[in-house]
Short mmCIF file of C-alpha atoms in Angstrom, two decimals:
data_model
loop_
_atom_site.label_atom_id
_atom_site.label_comp_id
_atom_site.label_asym_id
_atom_site.label_seq_id
_atom_site.Cartn_x
_atom_site.Cartn_y
_atom_site.Cartn_z
CA MET U 1 100.58 -53.26 39.44
CA SER U 2 99.99 -56.02 36.96
CA GLN U 3 98.69 -58.88 39.07
CA LYS U 4 94.97 -59.29 39.69
CA ALA U 5 93.98 -57.99 43.09
CA ALA U 6 92.85 -60.64 45.55
CA ASN U 7 89.11 -60.49 46.25
CA ALA U 8 88.49 -57.83 43.62
CA VAL U 9 84.84 -57.70 42.53
CA PRO U 10 84.32 -57.28 38.77
CA ILE U 11 81.52 -54.85 38.02
CA PHE U 12 79.61 -57.53 36.09
CA ASP U 13 79.43 -59.59 39.28
CA VAL U 14 77.11 -56.97 40.77
CA ASP U 15 73.49 -57.96 40.20
CA ASN U 16 72.36 -54.75 38.52
CA PHE U 17 75.24 -54.62 36.04
CA ASP U 18 75.21 -57.12 33.17
CA ALA U 19 77.35 -57.32 30.03
CA GLY U 20 74.50 -58.96 28.09
CA VAL U 21 72.03 -57.10 25.85
CA ASP U 22 68.25 -57.43 25.96
CA ILE U 23 65.67 -55.43 23.98
CA THR U 24 62.15 -55.18 25.40
CA GLU U 25 59.21 -53.37 23.82
CA VAL U 26 57.83 -51.84 27.02
CA ALA U 27 55.12 -49.78 25.33
CA GLU U 28 54.04 -49.29 21.73
CA ASP U 29 57.11 -48.32 19.66
CA THR U 30 59.14 -47.91 22.86
CA TYR U 31 62.20 -50.10 23.37
CA GLN U 32 64.26 -50.55 26.50
CA CYS U 33 67.82 -51.63 25.73
CA THR U 34 69.00 -53.33 28.91
CA SER U 35 72.71 -53.97 29.47
CA PHE U 36 75.50 -52.71 31.75
CA ALA U 37 73.79 -49.34 31.52
CA ASN U 38 70.39 -48.98 29.91
CA CYS U 39 69.09 -46.77 27.15
CA THR U 40 65.61 -46.23 25.76
CA ALA U 41 64.47 -45.69 22.17
CA PHE U 42 61.10 -44.03 21.49
CA ASP U 43 60.18 -44.56 17.83
CA THR U 44 58.26 -41.49 16.61
CA ALA U 45 56.98 -40.18 13.27
CA GLU U 46 60.18 -38.11 12.91
CA GLY U 47 62.68 -40.71 14.12
CA LEU U 48 64.06 -42.14 17.33
CA VAL U 49 64.25 -40.24 20.58
CA MET U 50 67.06 -41.91 22.53
CA VAL U 51 67.35 -41.57 26.30
CA ASP U 52 71.03 -42.30 27.01
CA THR U 53 73.30 -44.32 24.76
CA GLY U 54 74.93 -46.92 27.01
CA LEU U 55 78.56 -47.74 27.56
CA ALA U 56 80.66 -47.28 24.41
CA ALA U 57 82.20 -50.75 24.79
CA LEU U 58 78.72 -52.30 24.57
CA SER U 59 76.67 -49.78 22.58
CA GLU U 60 77.51 -51.37 19.21
CA HIS U 61 75.86 -54.59 20.40
CA MET U 62 72.89 -52.64 21.78
CA ALA U 63 72.46 -50.74 18.53
CA GLU U 64 72.62 -53.93 16.46
CA ALA U 65 69.96 -55.55 18.65
CA LEU U 66 67.74 -52.47 18.49
CA ARG U 67 67.91 -52.39 14.68
CA ALA U 68 66.08 -55.72 14.60
CA HIS U 69 63.04 -53.73 15.80
CA THR U 70 63.36 -50.37 14.04
CA ASP U 71 65.42 -48.79 11.27
CA SER U 72 64.40 -45.20 12.11
CA PRO U 73 67.20 -42.63 12.23
CA VAL U 74 68.07 -41.00 15.54
CA HIS U 75 66.30 -37.64 15.71
CA THR U 76 66.94 -36.58 19.32
CA VAL U 77 69.16 -37.81 22.16
CA ILE U 78 68.64 -36.96 25.82
CA TYR U 79 71.49 -37.60 28.24
CA THR U 80 70.22 -38.28 31.75
CA HIS U 81 73.69 -37.38 33.10
CA GLY U 82 77.27 -37.15 31.94
CA HIS U 83 78.72 -40.44 33.19
CA VAL U 84 80.69 -42.52 30.71
CA ASP U 85 78.11 -45.32 30.65
CA HIS U 86 75.30 -42.96 29.59
CA ALA U 87 76.65 -40.16 27.37
CA TYR U 88 79.48 -41.65 25.31
CA GLY U 89 77.93 -44.43 23.19
CA LEU U 90 75.84 -42.66 20.54
CA GLU U 91 77.79 -43.29 17.34
CA PRO U 92 76.71 -46.94 16.69
CA PHE U 93 73.01 -45.99 16.90
CA LEU U 94 73.27 -43.52 13.99
CA VAL U 95 72.24 -44.74 10.53
CA ASP U 96 74.23 -44.00 7.38
CA GLY U 97 73.49 -40.62 5.85
CA GLN U 98 71.24 -39.38 8.62
CA ALA U 99 71.28 -35.76 9.78
CA PRO U 100 73.12 -35.07 13.04
CA PRO U 101 70.67 -35.54 15.92
CA THR U 102 69.72 -32.93 18.46
CA VAL U 103 71.45 -33.78 21.75
CA ILE U 104 69.82 -32.42 24.91
CA ALA U 105 71.28 -32.21 28.42
CA ASN U 106 71.11 -30.17 31.57
CA GLU U 107 73.42 -27.17 31.57
CA ALA U 108 75.43 -28.48 34.54
CA MET U 109 76.83 -31.23 32.30
CA ALA U 110 79.24 -28.82 30.63
CA ASP U 111 81.08 -28.25 33.89
CA ARG U 112 81.22 -32.02 34.41
CA PHE U 113 82.97 -32.62 31.10
CA ASP U 114 85.39 -29.75 31.78
CA ARG U 115 86.15 -31.23 35.20
CA TYR U 116 86.84 -34.64 33.67
CA ALA U 117 89.39 -33.10 31.32
CA GLN U 118 91.06 -31.23 34.19
CA THR U 119 91.35 -34.36 36.37
CA LYS U 120 91.91 -37.05 33.74
CA GLN U 121 94.85 -38.77 35.46
CA TYR U 122 93.14 -38.70 38.85
CA ASN U 123 89.98 -40.23 37.40
CA GLU U 124 91.93 -42.99 35.67
CA VAL U 125 93.43 -44.01 39.02
CA ILE U 126 90.25 -43.93 41.10
CA ASN U 127 88.15 -45.67 38.46
CA GLY U 128 90.78 -48.37 38.01
CA ARG U 129 90.64 -48.84 41.77
CA GLN U 130 86.84 -48.76 41.95
CA PHE U 131 86.10 -51.14 39.08
CA SER U 132 89.04 -53.56 39.13
CA ALA U 133 90.94 -52.81 42.39
CA ASP U 134 94.02 -51.92 40.33
CA PRO U 135 94.74 -48.17 40.16
CA GLU U 136 96.86 -48.70 37.04
CA ALA U 137 94.26 -50.75 35.17
CA ALA U 138 92.27 -47.88 33.69
CA ASP U 139 93.81 -48.02 30.21
CA SER U 140 93.37 -51.78 29.86
CA HIS U 141 90.09 -52.32 31.70
CA ASP U 142 87.23 -53.25 29.38
CA LEU U 143 85.05 -50.48 30.80
CA MET U 144 87.66 -47.73 30.48
CA ASP U 145 87.63 -46.43 26.93
CA GLU U 146 90.12 -43.94 25.57
CA GLY U 147 88.62 -40.46 25.78
CA MET U 148 86.19 -41.26 28.59
CA PHE U 149 87.46 -38.36 30.70
CA GLU U 150 86.97 -35.77 28.01
CA TRP U 151 84.00 -34.27 26.20
CA PRO U 152 82.06 -37.01 24.33
CA GLU U 153 82.23 -37.39 20.57
CA HIS U 154 78.60 -36.23 20.35
CA PRO U 155 78.25 -33.44 22.94
CA PRO U 156 74.97 -31.72 23.78
CA THR U 157 73.68 -29.23 21.23
CA THR U 158 70.76 -28.01 23.35
CA TRP U 159 71.09 -27.09 27.02
CA TYR U 160 68.25 -26.57 29.48
CA SER U 161 68.08 -25.33 33.05
CA ASP U 162 65.16 -26.61 35.18
CA ASP U 163 62.44 -28.11 32.97
CA LEU U 164 61.96 -28.57 29.24
CA THR U 165 59.13 -29.98 27.11
CA VAL U 166 60.07 -31.40 23.72
CA THR U 167 57.76 -32.74 21.01
CA VAL U 168 59.15 -35.00 18.31
CA GLY U 169 56.64 -36.13 15.71
CA ASP U 170 53.46 -36.81 17.65
CA THR U 171 55.17 -37.59 20.97
CA THR U 172 55.81 -35.27 23.90
CA PHE U 173 58.65 -35.60 26.39
CA GLU U 174 58.83 -33.74 29.69
CA LEU U 175 62.38 -33.25 31.00
CA HIS U 176 63.15 -32.35 34.61
CA HIS U 177 66.47 -31.50 36.22
CA ALA U 178 67.41 -33.05 39.56
CA ARG U 179 70.48 -33.43 41.73
CA GLY U 180 71.16 -36.95 42.96
CA GLU U 181 74.15 -39.10 42.10
CA THR U 182 75.17 -36.17 39.91
CA ASP U 183 74.34 -32.47 39.77
CA ASP U 184 73.40 -32.67 36.07
CA ALA U 185 70.72 -35.37 36.25
CA THR U 186 67.64 -35.41 34.02
CA TRP U 187 64.59 -37.60 34.48
CA LEU U 188 62.01 -37.80 31.73
CA TYR U 189 58.30 -38.58 31.47
CA CYS U 190 56.52 -39.38 28.21
CA PRO U 191 52.80 -38.77 28.96
CA ASP U 192 51.67 -40.08 25.56
CA ARG U 193 53.05 -43.53 26.42
CA ASP U 194 52.95 -43.28 30.23
CA VAL U 195 56.66 -44.12 30.44
CA LEU U 196 59.09 -42.78 33.05
CA CYS U 197 62.85 -42.81 32.36
CA SER U 198 64.66 -42.23 35.63
CA GLY U 199 68.30 -42.43 34.58
CA ASP U 200 70.43 -43.40 37.58
CA LEU U 201 67.98 -41.85 40.02
CA VAL U 202 66.66 -45.43 40.02
CA THR U 203 68.87 -48.51 39.62
CA ALA U 204 68.65 -52.08 40.92
CA SER U 205 70.48 -51.55 44.22
CA ALA U 206 70.92 -48.94 46.95
CA PRO U 207 71.38 -45.41 45.56
CA ASN U 208 74.92 -44.47 44.59
CA ALA U 209 74.76 -41.43 46.85
CA GLY U 210 78.00 -41.96 48.76
CA ASN U 211 80.95 -43.15 46.64
CA PRO U 212 84.06 -42.30 48.69
CA GLN U 213 86.27 -41.28 45.76
CA LYS U 214 83.85 -39.07 43.85
CA VAL U 215 82.40 -35.58 44.07
CA GLN U 216 79.46 -34.46 46.18
CA ARG U 217 76.14 -36.30 45.86
CA TYR U 218 72.71 -34.98 46.91
CA PRO U 219 70.50 -37.58 48.62
CA TRP U 220 67.97 -34.99 49.90
CA ASP U 221 67.30 -33.64 46.39
CA TRP U 222 67.33 -37.20 45.08
CA ALA U 223 64.48 -38.13 47.43
CA ASP U 224 62.46 -35.11 46.27
CA ALA U 225 62.87 -36.15 42.62
CA LEU U 226 61.72 -39.70 43.39
CA ARG U 227 58.55 -38.35 45.01
CA GLU U 228 57.87 -36.13 42.00
CA MET U 229 58.19 -39.19 39.77
CA ALA U 230 55.87 -41.24 41.96
CA ALA U 231 53.20 -38.53 41.78
CA LEU U 232 52.93 -39.16 38.01
CA ASP U 233 51.71 -42.72 38.64
CA PRO U 234 53.49 -44.10 35.54
CA ALA U 235 52.65 -47.45 34.00
CA THR U 236 56.29 -48.14 33.11
CA LEU U 237 59.51 -47.34 34.96
CA LEU U 238 62.79 -47.59 33.03
CA PRO U 239 65.80 -47.38 35.39
CA GLY U 240 69.35 -46.45 34.44
CA HIS U 241 70.54 -49.92 35.46
CA GLY U 242 68.54 -53.09 35.95
CA GLN U 243 65.38 -54.52 34.47
CA PRO U 244 62.37 -52.34 33.50
CA ALA U 245 59.28 -52.27 35.70
CA VAL U 246 56.19 -52.48 33.49
CA ASP U 247 52.41 -52.37 33.95
CA ASP U 248 52.37 -52.37 37.77
CA PRO U 249 51.91 -48.77 38.92
CA GLU U 250 51.52 -49.78 42.57
CA ALA U 251 54.83 -51.65 42.56
CA ILE U 252 56.52 -48.71 40.82
CA GLU U 253 55.15 -46.31 43.43
CA ARG U 254 56.40 -48.53 46.28
CA ARG U 255 59.82 -48.64 44.72
CA LEU U 256 60.10 -44.91 44.13
CA LEU U 257 58.73 -43.92 47.54
CA GLY U 258 60.66 -46.67 49.32
CA CYS U 259 63.92 -45.40 47.87
CA ALA U 260 63.00 -41.82 48.81
CA ASP U 261 62.23 -42.89 52.38
CA TYR U 262 65.56 -44.72 52.59
CA LEU U 263 67.48 -41.62 51.51
CA ASP U 264 65.51 -39.30 53.79
CA THR U 265 66.12 -41.62 56.74
CA VAL U 266 69.90 -41.60 56.19
CA VAL U 267 69.93 -37.82 55.80
CA ASP U 268 67.72 -37.12 58.83
CA ARG U 269 69.63 -39.45 61.15
CA THR U 270 72.97 -38.06 59.99
CA LEU U 271 71.89 -34.47 60.58
CA GLU U 272 70.53 -35.41 64.00
CA ALA U 273 73.92 -36.86 64.93
CA LEU U 274 75.77 -33.88 63.45
CA ASN U 275 73.66 -31.49 65.52
CA ASP U 276 74.39 -33.41 68.71
CA GLY U 277 77.44 -31.40 69.76
CA ALA U 278 79.35 -31.52 66.44
CA PRO U 279 81.34 -34.66 67.34
CA PRO U 280 84.24 -35.90 65.16
CA HIS U 281 82.86 -37.04 61.83
CA VAL U 282 84.09 -40.61 61.98
CA ASP U 283 82.28 -41.06 65.30
CA ILE U 284 79.07 -39.65 63.82
CA VAL U 285 79.04 -42.31 61.12
CA ARG U 286 79.72 -45.14 63.53
CA ASP U 287 76.88 -44.03 65.83
CA ILE U 288 74.15 -43.56 63.19
CA ASP U 289 71.41 -46.18 63.16
CA LEU U 290 71.44 -46.75 59.41
CA PRO U 291 68.37 -48.38 57.82
CA GLU U 292 68.65 -52.02 56.77
CA PRO U 293 65.97 -52.43 54.08
CA GLU U 294 64.83 -55.85 52.92
CA GLU U 295 63.91 -54.87 49.38
CA PRO U 296 66.31 -56.35 46.79
CA TRP U 297 66.58 -53.02 44.99
CA LEU U 298 67.86 -51.29 48.16
CA GLN U 299 70.72 -53.64 48.98
CA SER U 300 74.25 -52.28 49.42
CA GLU U 301 75.82 -54.09 46.48
CA TYR U 302 77.61 -51.14 44.91
CA ASP U 303 77.44 -48.20 47.33
CA CYS U 304 76.37 -48.31 51.00
CA GLY U 305 74.50 -46.33 53.66
CA GLU U 306 77.67 -45.45 55.58
CA PHE U 307 79.10 -43.71 52.53
CA ILE U 308 75.83 -41.82 51.98
CA ALA U 309 76.02 -40.54 55.56
CA ARG U 310 79.58 -39.37 54.95
CA ASN U 311 78.43 -37.44 51.88
CA VAL U 312 75.78 -35.71 53.98
CA ILE U 313 78.43 -34.79 56.55
CA ARG U 314 80.77 -33.50 53.84
CA TYR U 315 78.06 -31.20 52.48
CA TYR U 316 76.89 -29.83 55.83
CA GLY U 317 80.02 -30.23 57.91
CA GLY U 318 83.01 -29.28 55.77
CA TRP U 319 86.24 -31.18 55.21
CA TRP U 320 87.68 -31.11 58.72
CA THR U 321 87.05 -34.32 60.64
CA GLY U 322 86.39 -32.53 63.94
CA ARG U 323 89.55 -33.88 65.65
CA PRO U 324 91.94 -31.08 66.71
CA SER U 325 95.03 -33.07 65.68
CA GLU U 326 93.66 -33.41 62.15
CA LEU U 327 93.09 -29.71 61.56
CA LYS U 328 96.76 -29.25 60.61
CA PRO U 329 98.08 -32.79 60.86
CA ALA U 330 101.60 -34.16 60.80
CA ARG U 331 102.81 -36.19 57.85
CA ARG U 332 101.38 -39.68 57.99
CA ASP U 333 104.77 -41.37 57.65
CA ALA U 334 106.15 -39.30 60.56
CA LEU U 335 103.17 -40.20 62.74
CA ALA U 336 103.46 -43.85 61.75
CA ALA U 337 107.16 -43.93 62.61
CA GLU U 338 106.47 -42.37 66.02
CA ILE U 339 103.76 -44.92 66.83
CA ALA U 340 105.97 -47.78 65.66
CA ASP U 341 108.79 -46.56 67.92
CA LEU U 342 106.42 -46.40 70.89
CA VAL U 343 105.31 -50.02 70.48
CA GLY U 344 108.74 -51.30 69.52
CA ASP U 345 108.70 -51.55 65.72
CA ALA U 346 106.42 -51.64 62.70
CA GLU U 347 106.28 -55.44 62.67
CA THR U 348 104.68 -55.39 66.12
CA LEU U 349 101.94 -53.14 64.74
CA ALA U 350 101.45 -55.41 61.75
CA THR U 351 101.29 -58.53 63.90
CA ARG U 352 98.69 -56.94 66.13
CA ALA U 353 96.71 -55.92 63.05
CA GLU U 354 96.60 -59.53 61.91
CA ALA U 355 95.42 -60.62 65.35
CA LEU U 356 92.68 -58.02 65.34
CA ILE U 357 91.38 -59.06 61.92
CA GLU U 358 91.13 -62.64 63.20
CA GLU U 359 89.16 -61.35 66.19
CA GLY U 360 86.66 -59.67 63.90
CA GLU U 361 87.96 -56.14 64.55
CA GLY U 362 88.52 -55.25 60.92
CA ARG U 363 88.21 -51.50 61.25
CA LEU U 364 90.76 -51.28 64.06
CA ALA U 365 93.09 -53.74 62.32
CA CYS U 366 93.27 -51.54 59.24
CA HIS U 367 94.40 -48.50 61.24
CA LEU U 368 97.33 -50.43 62.67
CA ALA U 369 98.09 -52.01 59.31
CA ASP U 370 98.31 -48.58 57.68
CA TYR U 371 100.65 -47.26 60.34
CA ALA U 372 102.84 -50.36 60.06
CA LEU U 373 103.18 -50.07 56.28
CA GLU U 374 103.81 -46.33 56.38
CA ALA U 375 106.46 -46.75 59.09
CA ALA U 376 108.31 -49.60 57.34
CA PRO U 377 107.21 -49.87 53.70
CA GLU U 378 110.17 -52.04 52.66
CA ASP U 379 109.83 -54.60 55.46
CA GLU U 380 108.60 -57.80 53.77
CA ALA U 381 107.06 -59.17 56.94
CA VAL U 382 105.07 -55.98 57.33
CA GLN U 383 104.03 -56.07 53.68
CA THR U 384 102.76 -59.62 54.04
CA ALA U 385 100.87 -58.92 57.25
CA VAL U 386 99.21 -55.81 55.85
CA ALA U 387 98.26 -57.63 52.65
CA ASN U 388 96.69 -60.38 54.77
CA VAL U 389 94.66 -57.83 56.72
CA TYR U 390 93.26 -56.20 53.60
CA GLU U 391 92.58 -59.51 51.88
CA GLU U 392 90.35 -60.42 54.81
CA ARG U 393 88.71 -56.99 54.81
CA ALA U 394 88.01 -57.17 51.08
CA ALA U 395 86.53 -60.64 51.36
CA ALA U 396 84.16 -59.50 54.11
CA ALA U 397 82.96 -56.33 52.34
CA GLU U 398 79.30 -56.25 51.26
CA ASP U 399 79.54 -53.45 48.69
CA MET U 400 81.73 -53.47 45.58
CA MET U 401 83.38 -50.13 46.27
CA SER U 402 84.67 -51.19 49.68
CA ALA U 403 85.77 -54.59 48.41
CA ASN U 404 87.80 -53.14 45.56
CA ILE U 405 89.38 -50.33 47.56
CA PHE U 406 90.46 -52.85 50.20
CA ALA U 407 91.69 -55.20 47.46
CA SER U 408 93.74 -52.38 45.95
CA ALA U 409 95.35 -51.93 49.36
CA VAL U 410 96.64 -55.50 49.00
CA LEU U 411 98.42 -54.52 45.80
CA TYR U 412 99.92 -51.46 47.48
CA ALA U 413 101.09 -53.51 50.46
CA ASN U 414 102.78 -56.08 48.22
CA GLU U 415 104.66 -53.24 46.55
CA GLY U 416 105.61 -51.65 49.86
CA ARG U 417 103.67 -48.44 49.49
CA SER U 418 100.49 -46.94 50.86
CA PHE U 419 97.84 -44.76 49.19
CA ARG U 420 100.29 -41.89 48.70
#
C-alpha cells in the first residue's frame, strides 16, 4: 500500500495536535513546552523536573527552545503515561555531563511496555491505519519512530503505586495515579506554584476514551480524577495536548467538571441501555442518546462518544455482541459468498451499497460493501464500488479515527482484500 489514502486526515490537521513548538512561562520558573504533545519543565534549585518529554521526532526542537530559558540539568522526569508521544523523547533535554535523572512512573507502565514489545507488528499496523490510513506506513510515517513499541531508552527508575510526594530543591510535587485513556496515568499538582499537570486526562478535544483499535479505557475513573483535580482549584492547568490554561481558576474548574460530566453521562446512559434487557451491543450504541456538547474542548475531532460507549460495553458486557449467530460465527468470506448468491452476485451487493451511500445510509452501505468485497475480492467492479463507498464514508466522518479507518478501507478495496 504505497499510495496516499483518499480522505486520510493527517494528525497535524486535528486542532489539538500541532507540529510547531511554543515555550510559555506559565508560572515563575515553570515552562510549558507546547507541541504535538506537551511537556512541562519546573526549574528548581536542584535542576529541572520534567513532566513528560514529548514525541521523539519533535523533542529535539522542544529542548532547543527550552534551553533559551534555562540551562539547568534534568534532575527528575515524571511520565504521565507510557504513550510514545510522552515517554520516549528525553534524550535531547539532557545536558552534557549531567548525572542520569530519576525517572518516575506508575507501576502499571511496566506492563504497558512489555505489551508493546509482545504486539509490535500489530501496533505498527493499527497505528499506521489510525494516523495515516495506511496500515503499512508505520515505518515511514513521521510520527512512527524505530523502537516506539519497545521499552524507552530512558525507562523509569522509580515506580509508585497510588500516590507519591516528591521534593526537588525547594519545590514539592504531588503525584496521583488514575485510570483514563490508559491504566498507568499520572496527574501531578505542584502546590508551591499552584500548577496542575493533567497529562492526557485533559487535552483540547473530547476524551480519547474509546479508540476502536486499542486496549480498554476507563471513562468512569477518568471522571473521578478530573473532579479530584478540580477540587484543588489550581491557577494553571497544563494539558497533555493543546494550549495551557493560566490564571483563570473558574474557567479551569468549568473545563475539568464539564469533561467529567460528559464522561459520566456517556457511561450512565450506556449502562442504562445495557441493563434494559441485554440487547445486542451494536443496537445499544445506536439507541444511546449521546451528549452533544458545545464546548470546543469537547468536540469529537479525534475520538468520539460512540466509541466511548463501546468501551463501556466492552468492560461491562464482554466480547460477545449479543447476537446468537455471532457467538460461534461462520467465516466471513463464506457468509459473504452465501449472501451474494442469494441476491445474484457480489456486484449486485456493491451496486446497492453505492446507492445506499448516495441516499445517506452510510452505515448500511458499508455492511453490503464488506460482503461484496469478501465474496468477490478480485472483481474490479466490486473493488471500485467498495472504494467509492468508503471514500464517501471517510469524507463524512467527524473524528480522525473514523476517517482514517474508512480511508484505509479504500486502500484495501483497491487491492482486492478486506481487513483480514
